mmCIF file of C-alpha atoms in Angstrom:
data_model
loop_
_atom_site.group_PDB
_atom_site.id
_atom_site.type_symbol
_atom_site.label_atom_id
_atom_site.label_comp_id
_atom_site.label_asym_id
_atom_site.label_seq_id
_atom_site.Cartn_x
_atom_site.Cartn_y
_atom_site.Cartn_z
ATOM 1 C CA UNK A 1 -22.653 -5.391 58.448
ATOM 2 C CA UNK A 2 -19.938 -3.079 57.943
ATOM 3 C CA UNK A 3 -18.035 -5.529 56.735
ATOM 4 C CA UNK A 4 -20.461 -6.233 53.795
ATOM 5 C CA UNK A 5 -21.113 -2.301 52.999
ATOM 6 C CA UNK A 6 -16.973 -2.322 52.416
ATOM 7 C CA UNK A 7 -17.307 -5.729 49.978
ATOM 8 C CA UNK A 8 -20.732 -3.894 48.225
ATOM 9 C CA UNK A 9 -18.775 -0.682 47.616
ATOM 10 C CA UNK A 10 -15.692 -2.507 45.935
ATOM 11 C CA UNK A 11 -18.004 -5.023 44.138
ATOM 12 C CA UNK A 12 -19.891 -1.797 42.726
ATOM 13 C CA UNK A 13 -16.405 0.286 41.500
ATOM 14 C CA UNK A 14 -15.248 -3.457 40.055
ATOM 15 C CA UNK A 15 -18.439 -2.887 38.258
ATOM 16 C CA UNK A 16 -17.972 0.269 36.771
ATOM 17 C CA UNK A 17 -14.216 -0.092 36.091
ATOM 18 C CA UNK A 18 -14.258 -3.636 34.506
ATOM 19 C CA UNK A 19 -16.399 -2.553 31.361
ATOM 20 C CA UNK A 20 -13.667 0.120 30.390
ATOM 21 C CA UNK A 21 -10.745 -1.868 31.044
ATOM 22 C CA UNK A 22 -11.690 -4.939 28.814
ATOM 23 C CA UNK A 23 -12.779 -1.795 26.184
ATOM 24 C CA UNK A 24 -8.945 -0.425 26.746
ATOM 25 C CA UNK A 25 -7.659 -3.615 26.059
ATOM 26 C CA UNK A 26 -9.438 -4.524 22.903
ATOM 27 C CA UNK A 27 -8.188 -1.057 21.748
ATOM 28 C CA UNK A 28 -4.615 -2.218 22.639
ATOM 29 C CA UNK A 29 -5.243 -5.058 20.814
ATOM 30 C CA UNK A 30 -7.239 -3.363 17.725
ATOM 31 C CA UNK A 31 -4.363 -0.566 17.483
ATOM 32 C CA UNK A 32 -1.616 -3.758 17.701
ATOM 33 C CA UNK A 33 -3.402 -5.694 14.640
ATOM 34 C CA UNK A 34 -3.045 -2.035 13.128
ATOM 35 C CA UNK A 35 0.647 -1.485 13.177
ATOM 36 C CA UNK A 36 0.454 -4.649 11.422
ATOM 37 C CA UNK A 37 -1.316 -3.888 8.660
ATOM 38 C CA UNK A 38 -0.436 -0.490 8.083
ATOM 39 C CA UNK A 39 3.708 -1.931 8.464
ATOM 40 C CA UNK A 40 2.839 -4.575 5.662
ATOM 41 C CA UNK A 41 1.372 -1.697 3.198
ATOM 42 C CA UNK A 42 -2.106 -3.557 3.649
ATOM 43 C CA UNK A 43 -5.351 -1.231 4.166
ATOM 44 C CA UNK A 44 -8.141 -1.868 6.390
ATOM 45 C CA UNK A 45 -11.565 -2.116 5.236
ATOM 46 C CA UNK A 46 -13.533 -2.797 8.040
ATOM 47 C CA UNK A 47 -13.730 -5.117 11.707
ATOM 48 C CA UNK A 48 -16.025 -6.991 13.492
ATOM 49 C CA UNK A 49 -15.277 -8.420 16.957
ATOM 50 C CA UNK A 50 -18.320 -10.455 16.578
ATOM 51 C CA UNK A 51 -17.885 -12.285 13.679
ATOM 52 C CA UNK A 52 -15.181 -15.517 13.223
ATOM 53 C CA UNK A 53 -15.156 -16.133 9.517
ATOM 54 C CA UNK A 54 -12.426 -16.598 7.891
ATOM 55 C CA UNK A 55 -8.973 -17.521 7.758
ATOM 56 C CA UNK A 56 -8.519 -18.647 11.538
ATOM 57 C CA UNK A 57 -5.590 -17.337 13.336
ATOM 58 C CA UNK A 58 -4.520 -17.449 17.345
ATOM 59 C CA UNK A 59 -2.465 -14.748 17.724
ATOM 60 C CA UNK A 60 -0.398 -11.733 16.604
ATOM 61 C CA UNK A 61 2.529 -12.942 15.740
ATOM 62 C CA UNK A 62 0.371 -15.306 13.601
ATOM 63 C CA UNK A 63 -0.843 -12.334 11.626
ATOM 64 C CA UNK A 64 2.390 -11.116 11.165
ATOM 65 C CA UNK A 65 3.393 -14.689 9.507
ATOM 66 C CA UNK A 66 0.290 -13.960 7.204
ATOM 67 C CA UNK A 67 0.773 -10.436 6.668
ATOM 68 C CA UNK A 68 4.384 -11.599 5.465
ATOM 69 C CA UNK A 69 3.003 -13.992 3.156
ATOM 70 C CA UNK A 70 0.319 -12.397 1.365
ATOM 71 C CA UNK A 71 2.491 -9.057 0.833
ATOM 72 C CA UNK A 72 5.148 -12.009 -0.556
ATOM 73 C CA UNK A 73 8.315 -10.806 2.264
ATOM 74 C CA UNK A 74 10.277 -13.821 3.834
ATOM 75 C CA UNK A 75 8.638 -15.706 5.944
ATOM 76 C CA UNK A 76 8.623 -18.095 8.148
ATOM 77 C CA UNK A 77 7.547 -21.339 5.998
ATOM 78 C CA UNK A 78 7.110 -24.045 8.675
ATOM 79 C CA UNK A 79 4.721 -22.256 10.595
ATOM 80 C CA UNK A 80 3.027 -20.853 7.640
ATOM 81 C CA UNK A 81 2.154 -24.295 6.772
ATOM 82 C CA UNK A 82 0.731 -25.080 10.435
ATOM 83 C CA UNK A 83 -1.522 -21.894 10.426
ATOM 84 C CA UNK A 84 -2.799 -23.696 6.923
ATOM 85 C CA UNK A 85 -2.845 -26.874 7.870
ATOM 86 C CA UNK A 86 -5.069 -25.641 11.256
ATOM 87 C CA UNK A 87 -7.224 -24.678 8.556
ATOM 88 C CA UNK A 88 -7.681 -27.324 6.925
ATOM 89 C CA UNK A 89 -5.377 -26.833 3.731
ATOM 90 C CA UNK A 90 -2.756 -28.620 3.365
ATOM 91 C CA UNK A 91 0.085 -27.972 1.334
ATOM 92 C CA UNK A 92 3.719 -29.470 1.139
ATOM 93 C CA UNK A 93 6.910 -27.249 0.817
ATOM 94 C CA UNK A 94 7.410 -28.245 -2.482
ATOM 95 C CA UNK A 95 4.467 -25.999 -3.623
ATOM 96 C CA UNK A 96 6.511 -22.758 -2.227
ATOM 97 C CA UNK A 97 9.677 -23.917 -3.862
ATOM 98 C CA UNK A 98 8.118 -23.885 -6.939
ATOM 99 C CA UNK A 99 6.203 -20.836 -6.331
ATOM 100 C CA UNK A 100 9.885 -19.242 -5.089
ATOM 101 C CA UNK A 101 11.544 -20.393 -8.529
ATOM 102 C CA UNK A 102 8.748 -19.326 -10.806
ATOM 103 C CA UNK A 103 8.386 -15.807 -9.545
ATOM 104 C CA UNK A 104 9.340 -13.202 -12.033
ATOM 105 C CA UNK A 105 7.877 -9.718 -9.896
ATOM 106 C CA UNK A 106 11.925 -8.774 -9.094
ATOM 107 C CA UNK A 107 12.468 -8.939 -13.026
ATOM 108 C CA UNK A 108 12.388 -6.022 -15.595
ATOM 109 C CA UNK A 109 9.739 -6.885 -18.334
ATOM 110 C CA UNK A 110 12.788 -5.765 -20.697
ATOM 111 C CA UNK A 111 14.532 -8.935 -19.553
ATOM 112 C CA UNK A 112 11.868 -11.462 -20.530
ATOM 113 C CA UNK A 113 13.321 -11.778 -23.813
ATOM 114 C CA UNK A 114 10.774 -8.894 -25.175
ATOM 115 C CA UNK A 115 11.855 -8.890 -29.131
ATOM 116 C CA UNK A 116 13.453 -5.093 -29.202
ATOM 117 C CA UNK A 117 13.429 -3.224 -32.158
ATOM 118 C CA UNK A 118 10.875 -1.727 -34.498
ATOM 119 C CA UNK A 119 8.421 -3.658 -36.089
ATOM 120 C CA UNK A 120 8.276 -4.058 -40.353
ATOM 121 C CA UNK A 121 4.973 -5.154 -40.234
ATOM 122 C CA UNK A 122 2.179 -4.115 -38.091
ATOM 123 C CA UNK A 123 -0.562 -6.083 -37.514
ATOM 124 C CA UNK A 124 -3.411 -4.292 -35.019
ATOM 125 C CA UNK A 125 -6.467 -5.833 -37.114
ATOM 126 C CA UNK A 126 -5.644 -9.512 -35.932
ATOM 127 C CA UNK A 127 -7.844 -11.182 -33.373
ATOM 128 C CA UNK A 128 -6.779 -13.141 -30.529
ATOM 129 C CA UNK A 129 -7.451 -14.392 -27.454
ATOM 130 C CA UNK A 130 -5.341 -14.411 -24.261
ATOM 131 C CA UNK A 131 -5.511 -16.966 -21.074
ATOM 132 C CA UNK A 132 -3.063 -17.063 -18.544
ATOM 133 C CA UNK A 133 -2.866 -17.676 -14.689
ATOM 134 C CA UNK A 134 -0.341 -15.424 -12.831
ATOM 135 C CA UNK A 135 0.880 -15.150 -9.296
ATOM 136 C CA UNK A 136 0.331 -13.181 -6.985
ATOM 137 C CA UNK A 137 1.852 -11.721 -3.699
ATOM 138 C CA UNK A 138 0.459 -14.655 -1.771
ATOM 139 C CA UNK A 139 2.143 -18.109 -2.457
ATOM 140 C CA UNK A 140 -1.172 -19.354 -2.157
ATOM 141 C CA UNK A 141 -3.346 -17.222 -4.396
ATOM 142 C CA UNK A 142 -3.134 -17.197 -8.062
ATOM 143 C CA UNK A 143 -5.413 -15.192 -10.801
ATOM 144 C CA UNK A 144 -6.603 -16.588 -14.113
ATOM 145 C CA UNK A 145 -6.581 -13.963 -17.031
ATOM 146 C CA UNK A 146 -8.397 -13.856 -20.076
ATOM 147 C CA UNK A 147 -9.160 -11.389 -22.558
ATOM 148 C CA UNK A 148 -9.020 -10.729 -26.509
ATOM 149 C CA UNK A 149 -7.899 -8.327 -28.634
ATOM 150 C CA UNK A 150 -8.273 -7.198 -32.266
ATOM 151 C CA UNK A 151 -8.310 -3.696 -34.244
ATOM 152 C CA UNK A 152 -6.186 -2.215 -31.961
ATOM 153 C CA UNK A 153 -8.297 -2.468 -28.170
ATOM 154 C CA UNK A 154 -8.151 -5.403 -26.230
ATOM 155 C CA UNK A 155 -11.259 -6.123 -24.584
ATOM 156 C CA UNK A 156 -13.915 -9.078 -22.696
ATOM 157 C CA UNK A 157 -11.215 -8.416 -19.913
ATOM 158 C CA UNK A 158 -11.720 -11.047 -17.347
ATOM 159 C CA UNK A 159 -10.344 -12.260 -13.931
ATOM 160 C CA UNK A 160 -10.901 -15.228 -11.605
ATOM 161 C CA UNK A 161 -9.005 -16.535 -8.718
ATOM 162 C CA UNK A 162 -7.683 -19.736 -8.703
ATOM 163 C CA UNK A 163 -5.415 -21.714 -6.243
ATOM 164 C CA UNK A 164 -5.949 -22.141 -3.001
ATOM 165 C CA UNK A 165 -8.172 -18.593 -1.723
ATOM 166 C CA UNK A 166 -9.456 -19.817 1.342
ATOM 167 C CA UNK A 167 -10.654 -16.198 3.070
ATOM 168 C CA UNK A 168 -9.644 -14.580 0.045
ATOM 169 C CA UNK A 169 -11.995 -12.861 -2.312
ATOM 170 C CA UNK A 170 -11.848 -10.489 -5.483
ATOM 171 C CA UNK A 171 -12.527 -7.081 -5.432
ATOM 172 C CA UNK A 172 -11.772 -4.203 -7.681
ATOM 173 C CA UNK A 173 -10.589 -5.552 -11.363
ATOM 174 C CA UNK A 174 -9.769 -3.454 -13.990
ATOM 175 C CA UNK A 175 -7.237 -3.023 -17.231
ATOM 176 C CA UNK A 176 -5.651 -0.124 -18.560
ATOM 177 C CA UNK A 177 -4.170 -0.032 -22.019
ATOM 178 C CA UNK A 178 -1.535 2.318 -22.574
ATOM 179 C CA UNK A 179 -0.288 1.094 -25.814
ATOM 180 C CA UNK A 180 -1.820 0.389 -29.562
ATOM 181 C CA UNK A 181 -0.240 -1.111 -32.000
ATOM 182 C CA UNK A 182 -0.540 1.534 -34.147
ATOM 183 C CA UNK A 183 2.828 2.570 -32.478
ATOM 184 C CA UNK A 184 4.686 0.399 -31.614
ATOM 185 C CA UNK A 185 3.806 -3.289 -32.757
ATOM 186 C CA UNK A 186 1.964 -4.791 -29.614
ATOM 187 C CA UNK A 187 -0.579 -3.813 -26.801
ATOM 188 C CA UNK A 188 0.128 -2.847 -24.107
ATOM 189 C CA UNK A 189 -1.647 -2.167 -20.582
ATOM 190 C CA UNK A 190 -1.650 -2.410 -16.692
ATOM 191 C CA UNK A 191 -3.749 -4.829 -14.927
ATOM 192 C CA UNK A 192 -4.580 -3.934 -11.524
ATOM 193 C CA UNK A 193 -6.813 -6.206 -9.046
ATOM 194 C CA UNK A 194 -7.623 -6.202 -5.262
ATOM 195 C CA UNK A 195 -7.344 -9.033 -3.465
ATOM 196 C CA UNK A 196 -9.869 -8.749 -0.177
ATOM 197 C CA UNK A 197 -8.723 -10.926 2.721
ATOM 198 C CA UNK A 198 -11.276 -12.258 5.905
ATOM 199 C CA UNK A 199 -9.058 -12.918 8.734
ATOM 200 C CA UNK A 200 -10.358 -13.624 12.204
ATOM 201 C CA UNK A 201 -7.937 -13.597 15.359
ATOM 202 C CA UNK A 202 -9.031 -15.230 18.445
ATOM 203 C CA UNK A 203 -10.241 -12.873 20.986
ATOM 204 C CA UNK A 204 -10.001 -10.363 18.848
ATOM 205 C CA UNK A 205 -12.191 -10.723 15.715
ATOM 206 C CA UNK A 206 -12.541 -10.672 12.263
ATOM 207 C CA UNK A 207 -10.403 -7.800 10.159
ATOM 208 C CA UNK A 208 -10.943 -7.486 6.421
ATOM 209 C CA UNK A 209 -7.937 -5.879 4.355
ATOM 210 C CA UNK A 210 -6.985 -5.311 1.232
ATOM 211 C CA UNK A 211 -4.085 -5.157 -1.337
ATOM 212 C CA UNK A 212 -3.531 -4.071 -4.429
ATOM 213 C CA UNK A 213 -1.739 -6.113 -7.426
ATOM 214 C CA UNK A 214 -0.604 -4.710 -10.303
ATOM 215 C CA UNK A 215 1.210 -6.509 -13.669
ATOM 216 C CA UNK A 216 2.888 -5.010 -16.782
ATOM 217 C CA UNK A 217 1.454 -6.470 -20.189
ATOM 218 C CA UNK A 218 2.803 -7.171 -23.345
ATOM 219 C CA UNK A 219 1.166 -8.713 -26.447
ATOM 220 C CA UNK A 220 2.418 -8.758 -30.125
ATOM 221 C CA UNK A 221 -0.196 -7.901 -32.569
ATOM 222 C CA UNK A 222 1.004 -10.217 -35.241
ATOM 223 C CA UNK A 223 1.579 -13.430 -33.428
ATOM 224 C CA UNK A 224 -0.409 -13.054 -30.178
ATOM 225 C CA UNK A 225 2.980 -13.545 -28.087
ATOM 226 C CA UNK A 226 2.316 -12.372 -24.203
ATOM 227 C CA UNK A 227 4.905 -11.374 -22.149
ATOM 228 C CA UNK A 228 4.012 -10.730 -18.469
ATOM 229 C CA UNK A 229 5.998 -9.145 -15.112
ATOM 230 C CA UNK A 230 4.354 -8.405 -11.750
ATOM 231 C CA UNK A 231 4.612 -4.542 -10.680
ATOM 232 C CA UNK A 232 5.806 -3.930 -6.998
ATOM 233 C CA UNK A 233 4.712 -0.862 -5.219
#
């Protein structure tokens, strides 16, 4: 009997002590998936621990492949490709070469062969139309652009993403012209979008984040000419 008061008594503290440890360790855990975000300039929108949707990762140090990735820092490219491949897209190395080589967001926009010099003839009451899919941070992601332009505003701004944005939705869109023809010979603006990200890590949960992208634009009012560079922050 005494025996089985001693068992009862440490059954009944395992009780009451079990509860708060698992709750300290998903706060170990929560606070770890933190420091990654918040080292990776990404900003946390919101977590579930009961919800898996999303892109599916197993660990931390798998997040910190992805965090890499979608903030475009080195990574490592083999196991990038397994974490996509786990779910279910596959893509071969070529894709990042090509991604690697086309990349312009290290370049000045002065350096894309921007015609310098002032303008004889202006031209702000032509109409035109714009369409053109940039990268982003992410190898992965890309945006489609459209717009047009004409007496000096460009307007019917428009984004959609395009590629391969499994977990990856659009949030916040929006264009901001800074220059008018009027002074200088082309528009001018700053696009900025948020990209929203669902990733779920197992026996963790699901954290959404966010980052902002930002690109310089150039257009020539007489001959519709675009010239584009990705902004880092």
């Amino acid at each position: 009997m005494e025996k089985f008061k001693k068992m009862s008594i440490r059954f009944f503290f395992l009780v009451l002590i079990l509860p708060s440890c698992i709750e300290a360790e998903n706060e170990f855990e929560f606070e770890s998936v933190k420091k990654i975000i918040d080292k990776h300039e990404l900003e946390l929108v919101g977590f579930d621990k009961d919800y898996n949707q999303g892109l599916k990762l197993d660990d931390l140090s798998e997040f910190e492949i992805i965090a890499k990735s979608i903030t475009g820092k080195h990574h490592d490219s083999s196991r990038l490709l397994s974490i996509y491949s786990k779910n279910g897209i596959n893509i071969n190395d070529r894709f990042f070469l090509e991604f690697l080589n086309n990349s312009l967001k290290n370049e000045d926009i002065n350096e894309l062969n921007f015609t310098k010099g002032t303008y004889k003839i202006l031209c702000p009451h032509n109409q035109g139309a714009v369409y053109k899919r940039l990268n982003t941070s992410n190898p992965l992601v890309d945006v489609d652009v459209t717009f047009s332009y004409g007496n000096g505003l460009i307007n019917n701004f428009d984004i959609t993403l395009a590629g391969f944005p499994f977990g990856v939705s659009l949030g916040k869109k929006s264009f901001n012209q800074n220059t008018f023809p009027s002074n200088g010979g082309y528009y001018g603006g700053i696009i900025t979008i948020t990209l929203n990200y669902n990733i779920f890590i197992e026996d963790i949960g699901t954290f959404y984040v966010s980052e902002p992208t930002h690109w310089k634009v150039k257009i020539e009012a007489c001959n519709g000419t675009a010239y584009w560079i990705q902004l880092v922050q």
